[in-house]
mmCIF file of C-alpha atoms in Angstrom:
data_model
loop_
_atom_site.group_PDB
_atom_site.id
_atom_site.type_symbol
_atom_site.label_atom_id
_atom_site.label_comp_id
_atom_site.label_asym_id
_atom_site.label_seq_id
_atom_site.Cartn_x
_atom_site.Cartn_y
_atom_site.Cartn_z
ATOM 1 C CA UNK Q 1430 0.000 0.000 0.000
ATOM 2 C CA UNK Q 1431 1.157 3.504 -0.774
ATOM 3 C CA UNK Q 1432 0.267 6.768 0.827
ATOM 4 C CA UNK Q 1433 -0.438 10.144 -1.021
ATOM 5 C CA UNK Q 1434 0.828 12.173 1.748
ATOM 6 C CA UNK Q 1435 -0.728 15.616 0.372
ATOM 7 C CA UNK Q 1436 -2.896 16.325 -2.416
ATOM 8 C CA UNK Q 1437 -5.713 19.238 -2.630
ATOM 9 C CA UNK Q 1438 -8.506 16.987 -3.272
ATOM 10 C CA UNK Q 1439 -10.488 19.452 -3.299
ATOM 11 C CA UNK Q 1440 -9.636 21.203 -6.300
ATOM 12 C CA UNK Q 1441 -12.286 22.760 -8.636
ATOM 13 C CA UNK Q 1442 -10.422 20.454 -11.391
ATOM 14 C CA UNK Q 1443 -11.669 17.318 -10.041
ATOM 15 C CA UNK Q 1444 -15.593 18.692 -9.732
ATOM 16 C CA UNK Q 1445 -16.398 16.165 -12.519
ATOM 17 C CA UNK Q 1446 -15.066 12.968 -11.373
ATOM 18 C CA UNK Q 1447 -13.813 13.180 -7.715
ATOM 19 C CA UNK Q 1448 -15.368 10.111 -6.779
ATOM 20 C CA UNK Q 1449 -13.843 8.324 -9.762
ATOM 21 C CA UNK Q 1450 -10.568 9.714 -9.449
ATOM 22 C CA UNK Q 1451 -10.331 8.532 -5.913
ATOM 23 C CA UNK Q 1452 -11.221 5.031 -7.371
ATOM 24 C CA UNK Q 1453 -8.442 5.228 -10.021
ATOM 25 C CA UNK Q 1454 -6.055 6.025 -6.437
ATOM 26 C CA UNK Q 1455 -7.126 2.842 -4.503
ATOM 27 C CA UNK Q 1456 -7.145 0.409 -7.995
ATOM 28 C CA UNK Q 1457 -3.450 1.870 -8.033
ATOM 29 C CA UNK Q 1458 -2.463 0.684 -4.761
ATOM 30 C CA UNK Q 1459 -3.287 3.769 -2.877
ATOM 31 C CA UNK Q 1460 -4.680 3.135 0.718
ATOM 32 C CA UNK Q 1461 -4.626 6.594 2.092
ATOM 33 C CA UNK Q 1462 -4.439 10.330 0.826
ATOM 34 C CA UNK Q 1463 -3.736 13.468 3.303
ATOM 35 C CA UNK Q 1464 -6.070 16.605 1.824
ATOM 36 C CA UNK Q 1465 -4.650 19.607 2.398
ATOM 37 C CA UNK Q 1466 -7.171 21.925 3.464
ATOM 38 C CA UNK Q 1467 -6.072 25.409 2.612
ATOM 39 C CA UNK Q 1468 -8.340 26.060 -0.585
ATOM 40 C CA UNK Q 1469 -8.264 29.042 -2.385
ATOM 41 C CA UNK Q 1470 -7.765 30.965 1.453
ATOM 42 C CA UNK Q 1471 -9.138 30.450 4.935
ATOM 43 C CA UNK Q 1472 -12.741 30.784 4.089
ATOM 44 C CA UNK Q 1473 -12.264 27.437 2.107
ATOM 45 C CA UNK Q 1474 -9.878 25.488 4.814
ATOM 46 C CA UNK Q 1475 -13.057 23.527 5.956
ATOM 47 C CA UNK Q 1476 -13.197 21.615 2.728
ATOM 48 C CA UNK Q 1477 -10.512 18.729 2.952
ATOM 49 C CA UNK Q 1478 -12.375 17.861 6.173
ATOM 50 C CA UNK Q 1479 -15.862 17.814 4.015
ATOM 51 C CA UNK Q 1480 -14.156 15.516 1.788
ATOM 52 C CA UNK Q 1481 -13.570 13.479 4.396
ATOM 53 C CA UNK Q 1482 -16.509 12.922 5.985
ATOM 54 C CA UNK Q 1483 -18.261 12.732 2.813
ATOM 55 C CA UNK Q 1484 -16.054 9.550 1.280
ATOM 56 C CA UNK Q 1485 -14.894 7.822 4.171
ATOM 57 C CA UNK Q 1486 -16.852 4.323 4.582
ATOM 58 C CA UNK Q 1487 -17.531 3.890 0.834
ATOM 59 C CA UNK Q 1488 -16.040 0.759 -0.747
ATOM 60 C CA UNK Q 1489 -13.010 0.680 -3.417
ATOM 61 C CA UNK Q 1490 -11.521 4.309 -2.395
ATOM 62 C CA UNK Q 1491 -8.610 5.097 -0.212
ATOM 63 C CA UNK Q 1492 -9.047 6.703 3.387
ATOM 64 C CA UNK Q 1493 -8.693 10.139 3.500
ATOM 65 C CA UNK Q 1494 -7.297 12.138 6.401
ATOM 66 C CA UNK Q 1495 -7.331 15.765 6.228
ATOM 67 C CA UNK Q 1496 -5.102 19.110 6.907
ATOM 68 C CA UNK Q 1497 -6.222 22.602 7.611
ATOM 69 C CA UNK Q 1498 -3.806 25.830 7.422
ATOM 70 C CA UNK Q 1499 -3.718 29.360 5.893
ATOM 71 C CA UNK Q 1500 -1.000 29.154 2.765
ATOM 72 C CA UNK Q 1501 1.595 31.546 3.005
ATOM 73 C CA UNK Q 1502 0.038 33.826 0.626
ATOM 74 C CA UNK Q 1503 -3.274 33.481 2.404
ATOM 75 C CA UNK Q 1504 -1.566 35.149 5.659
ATOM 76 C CA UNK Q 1505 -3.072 38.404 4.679
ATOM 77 C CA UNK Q 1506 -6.116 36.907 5.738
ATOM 78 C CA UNK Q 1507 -5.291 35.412 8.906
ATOM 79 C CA UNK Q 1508 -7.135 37.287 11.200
ATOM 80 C CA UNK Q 1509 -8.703 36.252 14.212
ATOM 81 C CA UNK Q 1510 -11.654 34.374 12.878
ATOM 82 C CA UNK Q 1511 -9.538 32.461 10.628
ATOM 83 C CA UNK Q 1512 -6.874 31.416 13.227
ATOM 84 C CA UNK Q 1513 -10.104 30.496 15.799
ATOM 85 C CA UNK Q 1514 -11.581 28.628 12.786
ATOM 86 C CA UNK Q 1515 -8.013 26.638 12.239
ATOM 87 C CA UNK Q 1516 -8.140 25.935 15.901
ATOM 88 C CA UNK Q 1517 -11.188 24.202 15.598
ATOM 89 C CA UNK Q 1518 -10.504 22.213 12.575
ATOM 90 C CA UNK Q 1519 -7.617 21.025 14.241
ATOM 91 C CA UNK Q 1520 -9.617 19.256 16.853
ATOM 92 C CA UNK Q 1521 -11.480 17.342 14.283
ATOM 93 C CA UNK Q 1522 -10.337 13.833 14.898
ATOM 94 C CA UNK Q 1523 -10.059 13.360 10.520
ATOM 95 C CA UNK Q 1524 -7.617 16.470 11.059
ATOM 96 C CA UNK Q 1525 -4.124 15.171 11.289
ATOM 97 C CA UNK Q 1526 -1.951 17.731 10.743
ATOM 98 C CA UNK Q 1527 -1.768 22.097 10.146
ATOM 99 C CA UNK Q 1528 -0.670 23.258 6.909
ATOM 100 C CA UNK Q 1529 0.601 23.419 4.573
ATOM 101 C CA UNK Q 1530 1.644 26.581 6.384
ATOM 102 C CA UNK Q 1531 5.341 27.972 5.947
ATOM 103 C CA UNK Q 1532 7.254 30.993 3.439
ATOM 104 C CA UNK Q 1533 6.750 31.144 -0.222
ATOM 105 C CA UNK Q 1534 9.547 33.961 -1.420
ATOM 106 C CA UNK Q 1535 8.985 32.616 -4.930
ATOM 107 C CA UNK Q 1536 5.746 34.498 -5.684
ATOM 108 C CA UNK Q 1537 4.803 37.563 -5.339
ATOM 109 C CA UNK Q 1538 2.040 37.757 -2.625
ATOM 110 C CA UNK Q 1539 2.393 38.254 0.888
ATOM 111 C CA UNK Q 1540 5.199 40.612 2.525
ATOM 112 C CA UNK Q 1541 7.297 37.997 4.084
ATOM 113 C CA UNK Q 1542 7.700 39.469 7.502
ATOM 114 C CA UNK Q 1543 3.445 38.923 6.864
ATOM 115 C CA UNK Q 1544 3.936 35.599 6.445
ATOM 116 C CA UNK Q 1545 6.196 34.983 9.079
ATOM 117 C CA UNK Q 1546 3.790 36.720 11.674
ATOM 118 C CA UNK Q 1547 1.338 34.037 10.131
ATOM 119 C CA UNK Q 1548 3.115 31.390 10.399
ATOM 120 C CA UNK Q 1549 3.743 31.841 13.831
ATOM 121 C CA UNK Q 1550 0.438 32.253 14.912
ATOM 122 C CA UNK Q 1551 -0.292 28.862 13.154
ATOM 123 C CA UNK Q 1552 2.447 27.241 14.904
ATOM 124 C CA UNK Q 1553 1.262 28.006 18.160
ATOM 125 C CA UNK Q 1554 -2.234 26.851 17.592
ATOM 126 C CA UNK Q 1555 -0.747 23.266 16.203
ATOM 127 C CA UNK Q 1556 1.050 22.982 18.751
ATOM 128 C CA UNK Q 1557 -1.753 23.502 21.355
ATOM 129 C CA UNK Q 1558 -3.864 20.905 19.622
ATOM 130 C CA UNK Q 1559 -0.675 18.745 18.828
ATOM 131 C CA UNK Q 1560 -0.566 18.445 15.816
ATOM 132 C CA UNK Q 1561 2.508 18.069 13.358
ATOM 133 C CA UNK Q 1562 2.901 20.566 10.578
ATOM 134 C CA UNK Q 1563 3.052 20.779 6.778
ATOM 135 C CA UNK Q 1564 5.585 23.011 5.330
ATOM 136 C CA UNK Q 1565 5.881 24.508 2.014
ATOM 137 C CA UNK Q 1566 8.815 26.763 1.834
ATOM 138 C CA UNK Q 1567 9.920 27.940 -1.666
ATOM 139 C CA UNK Q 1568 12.689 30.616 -2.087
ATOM 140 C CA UNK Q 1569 13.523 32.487 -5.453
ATOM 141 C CA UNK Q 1570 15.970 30.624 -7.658
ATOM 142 C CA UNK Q 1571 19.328 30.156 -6.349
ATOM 143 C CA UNK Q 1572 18.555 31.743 -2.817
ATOM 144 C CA UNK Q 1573 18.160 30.326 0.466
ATOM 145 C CA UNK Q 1574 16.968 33.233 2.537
ATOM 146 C CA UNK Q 1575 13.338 31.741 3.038
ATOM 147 C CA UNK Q 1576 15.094 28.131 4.614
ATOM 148 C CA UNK Q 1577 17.125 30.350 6.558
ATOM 149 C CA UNK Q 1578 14.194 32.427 7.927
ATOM 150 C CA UNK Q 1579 11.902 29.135 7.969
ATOM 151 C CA UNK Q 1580 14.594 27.747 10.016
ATOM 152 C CA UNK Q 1581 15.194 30.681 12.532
ATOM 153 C CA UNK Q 1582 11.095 30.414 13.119
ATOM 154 C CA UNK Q 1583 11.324 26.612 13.681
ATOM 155 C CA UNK Q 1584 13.981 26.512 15.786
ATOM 156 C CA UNK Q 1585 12.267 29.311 18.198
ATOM 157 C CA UNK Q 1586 8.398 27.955 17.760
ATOM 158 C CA UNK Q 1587 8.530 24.494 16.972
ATOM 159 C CA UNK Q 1588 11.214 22.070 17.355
ATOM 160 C CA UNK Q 1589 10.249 22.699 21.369
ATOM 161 C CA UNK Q 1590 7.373 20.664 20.793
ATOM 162 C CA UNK Q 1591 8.729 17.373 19.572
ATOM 163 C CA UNK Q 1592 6.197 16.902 17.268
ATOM 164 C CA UNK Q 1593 7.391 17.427 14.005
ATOM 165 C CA UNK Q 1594 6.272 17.707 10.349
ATOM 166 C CA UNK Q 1595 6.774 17.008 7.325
ATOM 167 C CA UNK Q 1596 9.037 19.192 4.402
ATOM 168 C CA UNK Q 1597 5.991 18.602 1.853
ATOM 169 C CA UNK Q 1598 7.146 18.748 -2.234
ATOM 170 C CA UNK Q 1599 11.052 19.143 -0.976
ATOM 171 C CA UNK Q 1600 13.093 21.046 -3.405
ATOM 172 C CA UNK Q 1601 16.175 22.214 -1.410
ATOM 173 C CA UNK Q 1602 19.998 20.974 -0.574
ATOM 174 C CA UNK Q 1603 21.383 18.187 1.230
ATOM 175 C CA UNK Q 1604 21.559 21.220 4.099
ATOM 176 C CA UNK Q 1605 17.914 21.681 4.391
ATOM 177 C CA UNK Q 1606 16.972 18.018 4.382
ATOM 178 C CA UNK Q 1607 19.815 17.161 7.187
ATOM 179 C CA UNK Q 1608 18.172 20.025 9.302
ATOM 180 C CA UNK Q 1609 14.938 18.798 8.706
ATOM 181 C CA UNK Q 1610 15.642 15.304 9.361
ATOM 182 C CA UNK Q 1611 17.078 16.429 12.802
ATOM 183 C CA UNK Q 1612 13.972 18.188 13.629
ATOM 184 C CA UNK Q 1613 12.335 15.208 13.587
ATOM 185 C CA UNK Q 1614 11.010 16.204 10.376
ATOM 186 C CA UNK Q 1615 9.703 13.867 7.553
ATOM 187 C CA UNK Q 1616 11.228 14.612 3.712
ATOM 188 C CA UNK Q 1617 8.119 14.508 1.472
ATOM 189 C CA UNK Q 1618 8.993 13.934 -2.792
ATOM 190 C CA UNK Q 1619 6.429 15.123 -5.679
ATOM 191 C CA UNK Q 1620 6.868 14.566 -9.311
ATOM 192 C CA UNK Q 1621 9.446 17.037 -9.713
ATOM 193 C CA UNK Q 1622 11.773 13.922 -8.559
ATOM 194 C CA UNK Q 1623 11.004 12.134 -11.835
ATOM 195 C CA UNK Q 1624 11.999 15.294 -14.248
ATOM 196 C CA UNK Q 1625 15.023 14.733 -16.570
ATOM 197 C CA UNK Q 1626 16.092 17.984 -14.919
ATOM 198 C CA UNK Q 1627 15.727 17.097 -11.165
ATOM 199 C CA UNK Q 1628 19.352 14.791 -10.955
ATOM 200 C CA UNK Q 1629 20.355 16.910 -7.755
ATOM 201 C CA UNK Q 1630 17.276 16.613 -6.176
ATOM 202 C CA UNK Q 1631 17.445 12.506 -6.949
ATOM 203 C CA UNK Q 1632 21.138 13.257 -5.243
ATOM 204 C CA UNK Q 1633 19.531 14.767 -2.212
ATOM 205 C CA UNK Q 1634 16.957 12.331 -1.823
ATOM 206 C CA UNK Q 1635 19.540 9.266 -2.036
ATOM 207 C CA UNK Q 1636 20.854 10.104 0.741
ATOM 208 C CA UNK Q 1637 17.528 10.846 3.138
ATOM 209 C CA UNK Q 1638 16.904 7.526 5.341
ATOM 210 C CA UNK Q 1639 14.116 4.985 4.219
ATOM 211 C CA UNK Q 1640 12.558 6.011 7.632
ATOM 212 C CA UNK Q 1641 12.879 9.510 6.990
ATOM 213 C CA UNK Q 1642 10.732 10.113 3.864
ATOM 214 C CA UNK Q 1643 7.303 10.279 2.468
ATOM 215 C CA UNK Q 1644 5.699 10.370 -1.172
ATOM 216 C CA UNK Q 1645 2.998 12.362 -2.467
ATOM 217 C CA UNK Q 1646 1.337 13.831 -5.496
ATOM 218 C CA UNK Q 1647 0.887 17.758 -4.960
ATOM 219 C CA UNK Q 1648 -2.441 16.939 -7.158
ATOM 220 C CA UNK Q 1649 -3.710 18.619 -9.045
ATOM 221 C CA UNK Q 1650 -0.002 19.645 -9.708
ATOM 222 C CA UNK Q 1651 3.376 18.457 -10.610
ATOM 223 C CA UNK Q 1652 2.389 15.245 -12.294
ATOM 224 C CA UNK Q 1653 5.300 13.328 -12.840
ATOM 225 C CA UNK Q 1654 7.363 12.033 -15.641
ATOM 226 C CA UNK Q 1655 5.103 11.122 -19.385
ATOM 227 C CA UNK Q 1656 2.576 13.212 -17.695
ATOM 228 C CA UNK Q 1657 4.113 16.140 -17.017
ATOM 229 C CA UNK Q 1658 1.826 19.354 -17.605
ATOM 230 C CA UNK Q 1659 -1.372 17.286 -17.260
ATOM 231 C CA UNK Q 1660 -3.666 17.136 -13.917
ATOM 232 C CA UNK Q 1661 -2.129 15.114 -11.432
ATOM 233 C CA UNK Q 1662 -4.098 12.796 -9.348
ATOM 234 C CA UNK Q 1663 -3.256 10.435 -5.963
ATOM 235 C CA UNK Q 1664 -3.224 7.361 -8.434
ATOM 236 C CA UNK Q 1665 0.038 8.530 -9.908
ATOM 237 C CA UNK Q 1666 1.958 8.961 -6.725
ATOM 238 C CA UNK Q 1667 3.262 5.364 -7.891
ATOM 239 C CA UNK Q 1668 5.571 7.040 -10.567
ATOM 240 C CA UNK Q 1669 7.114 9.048 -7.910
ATOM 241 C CA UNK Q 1670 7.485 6.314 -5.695
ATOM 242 C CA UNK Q 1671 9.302 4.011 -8.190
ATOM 243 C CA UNK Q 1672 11.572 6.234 -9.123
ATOM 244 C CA UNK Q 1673 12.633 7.054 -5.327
ATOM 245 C CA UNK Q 1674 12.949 3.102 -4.800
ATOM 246 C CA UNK Q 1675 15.252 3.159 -7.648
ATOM 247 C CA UNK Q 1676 16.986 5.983 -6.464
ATOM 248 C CA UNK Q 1677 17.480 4.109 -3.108
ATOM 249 C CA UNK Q 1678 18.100 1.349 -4.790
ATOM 250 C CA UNK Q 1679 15.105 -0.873 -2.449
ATOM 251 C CA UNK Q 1680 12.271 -2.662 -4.072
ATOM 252 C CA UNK Q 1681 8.833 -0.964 -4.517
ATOM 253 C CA UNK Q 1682 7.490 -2.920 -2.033
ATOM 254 C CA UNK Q 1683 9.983 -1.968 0.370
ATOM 255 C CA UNK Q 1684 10.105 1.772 -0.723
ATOM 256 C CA UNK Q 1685 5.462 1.571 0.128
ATOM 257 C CA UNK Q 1686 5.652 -0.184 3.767
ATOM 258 C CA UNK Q 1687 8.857 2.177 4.694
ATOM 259 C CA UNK Q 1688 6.408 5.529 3.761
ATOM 260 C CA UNK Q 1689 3.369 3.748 5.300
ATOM 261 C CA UNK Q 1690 4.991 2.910 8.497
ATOM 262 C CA UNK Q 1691 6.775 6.709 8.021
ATOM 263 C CA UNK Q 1692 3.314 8.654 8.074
ATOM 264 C CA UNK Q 1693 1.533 6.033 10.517
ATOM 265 C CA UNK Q 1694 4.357 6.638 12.725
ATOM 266 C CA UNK Q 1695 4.178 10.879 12.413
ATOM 267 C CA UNK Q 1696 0.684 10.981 12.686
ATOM 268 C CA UNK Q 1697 0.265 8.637 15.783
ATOM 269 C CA UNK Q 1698 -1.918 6.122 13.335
ATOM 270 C CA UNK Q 1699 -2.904 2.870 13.827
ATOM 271 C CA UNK Q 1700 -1.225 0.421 11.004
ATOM 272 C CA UNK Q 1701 -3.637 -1.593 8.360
ATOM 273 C CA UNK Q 1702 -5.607 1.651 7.124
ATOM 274 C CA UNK Q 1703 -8.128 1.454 4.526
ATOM 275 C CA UNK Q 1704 -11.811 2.467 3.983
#
């Protein structure tokens, strides 16, 4: 069995054939799927959980756990409504984890020391309700000020807690991941590990620990390798997931039940999911 670790389910690109796509995931192998519940801004985070409750218990479809956070870009809107409605998504028992929360420096959107303020706040609440955290962080090209910053926040707000997280769609250095992995963080790949471009991210991820990584789509995004360009969905999270068993040089098999036991083990779960 493989887990999606984060896709956005609940995407206006799957309002024609949710249900079917989610059948496509568990005929591929797929037993679970985290949806991250940030939609389009807080107003929406609610909606991962809806998915949720609405699937779970029908045959021949993965079990889905959800998220809830306000996206980096979304800080501007994290007022305190928004950070009382993450608070009580978070103690939704479907709600595993907060995020993804964290610094985007790529866009253009929210001033950073905005998003920091956000993220902080976020933090906080998670780690009142105990639960680990998602992080996106995405610098420009060639810079590393948003790790450093993302960093400098983690080490003062988080690491504290002992609960970690997980580095979702990692696309940084051998650095990053080694601090990550020693804040008890879990290294998440996308699609962007199969590219014909993406050999020093394949370097990177050779040398993260089987028990220290996770798979995951990114759907509707990032779909990997012949696909490239087209919507993603949780089924294909078995691309990415043979080529980081090749990378590691394990056999699929091994490469599923390491990131199943990786994200039962995170998210305090009981082994043998399924709907």
């Amino acid at each position: 069995m493989l887990i999606d670790s984060h896709a956005h389910l609940d995407s206006p690109r799957y309002n024609g054939d949710r249900a079917q796509m989610l059948r496509r995931a568990a005929d591929a192998g797929v037993g679970a799927v985290l949806s991250i519940g940030i939609g389009e801004g807080p107003a929406e985070m609610h909606q991962a959980l809806d998915l949720c409750r609405e699937f779970n218990g029908q045959p021949s479809m993965p079990r889905l756990y959800a998220s809830a956070g306000i996206y980096p870009h979304s800080t501007t809107d994290a007022d305190d409504a928004a950070i009382a409605k993450l608070d009580g998504l978070l103690q939704q028992p479907e709600v595993i984890a907060c995020g993804e929360i964290g610094l985007d420096y790529y866009h253009e959107g929210a001033a950073h020391d905005v998003q920091r303020a956000g993220l902080i706040r976020q933090l906080e609440v998670a780690a009142q309700r105990k639960r680990p955290i998602l992080i996106h962080c995405r610098p420009k090209d060639g810079a590393f000020d948003a790790w450093n910053h993302l960093f400098l926040v983690l080490d003062t707000y988080w690491r504290h807690t002992g609960l970690g997280g997980v580095m979702h769609c990692f696309g940084g250095e051998w650095e990053q991941a080694q601090r990550s992995l020693d804040m008890g963080f879990l290294i998440s790949f996308a699609g962007n590990l199969t590219y014909a471009k993406a050999q020093p991210l394949r370097d990177v991820a050779a040398r993260v620990p089987l028990d220290g990584m996770l798979v995951e789509t990114d759907a509707p995004w990032l779909a990997p390798g012949a696909s490239r360009g087209k919507r993603n969905e949780p089924a294909m999270v078995t691309e990415t997931a043979d080529v980081l068993a090749s990378v590691k040089g394990v056999a699929a098999q091994e490469l599923a039940e390491a990131t199943t036991k990786n994200f039962e083990r995170l998210f305090s779960l009981r082994s043998g999911m399924g709907n």
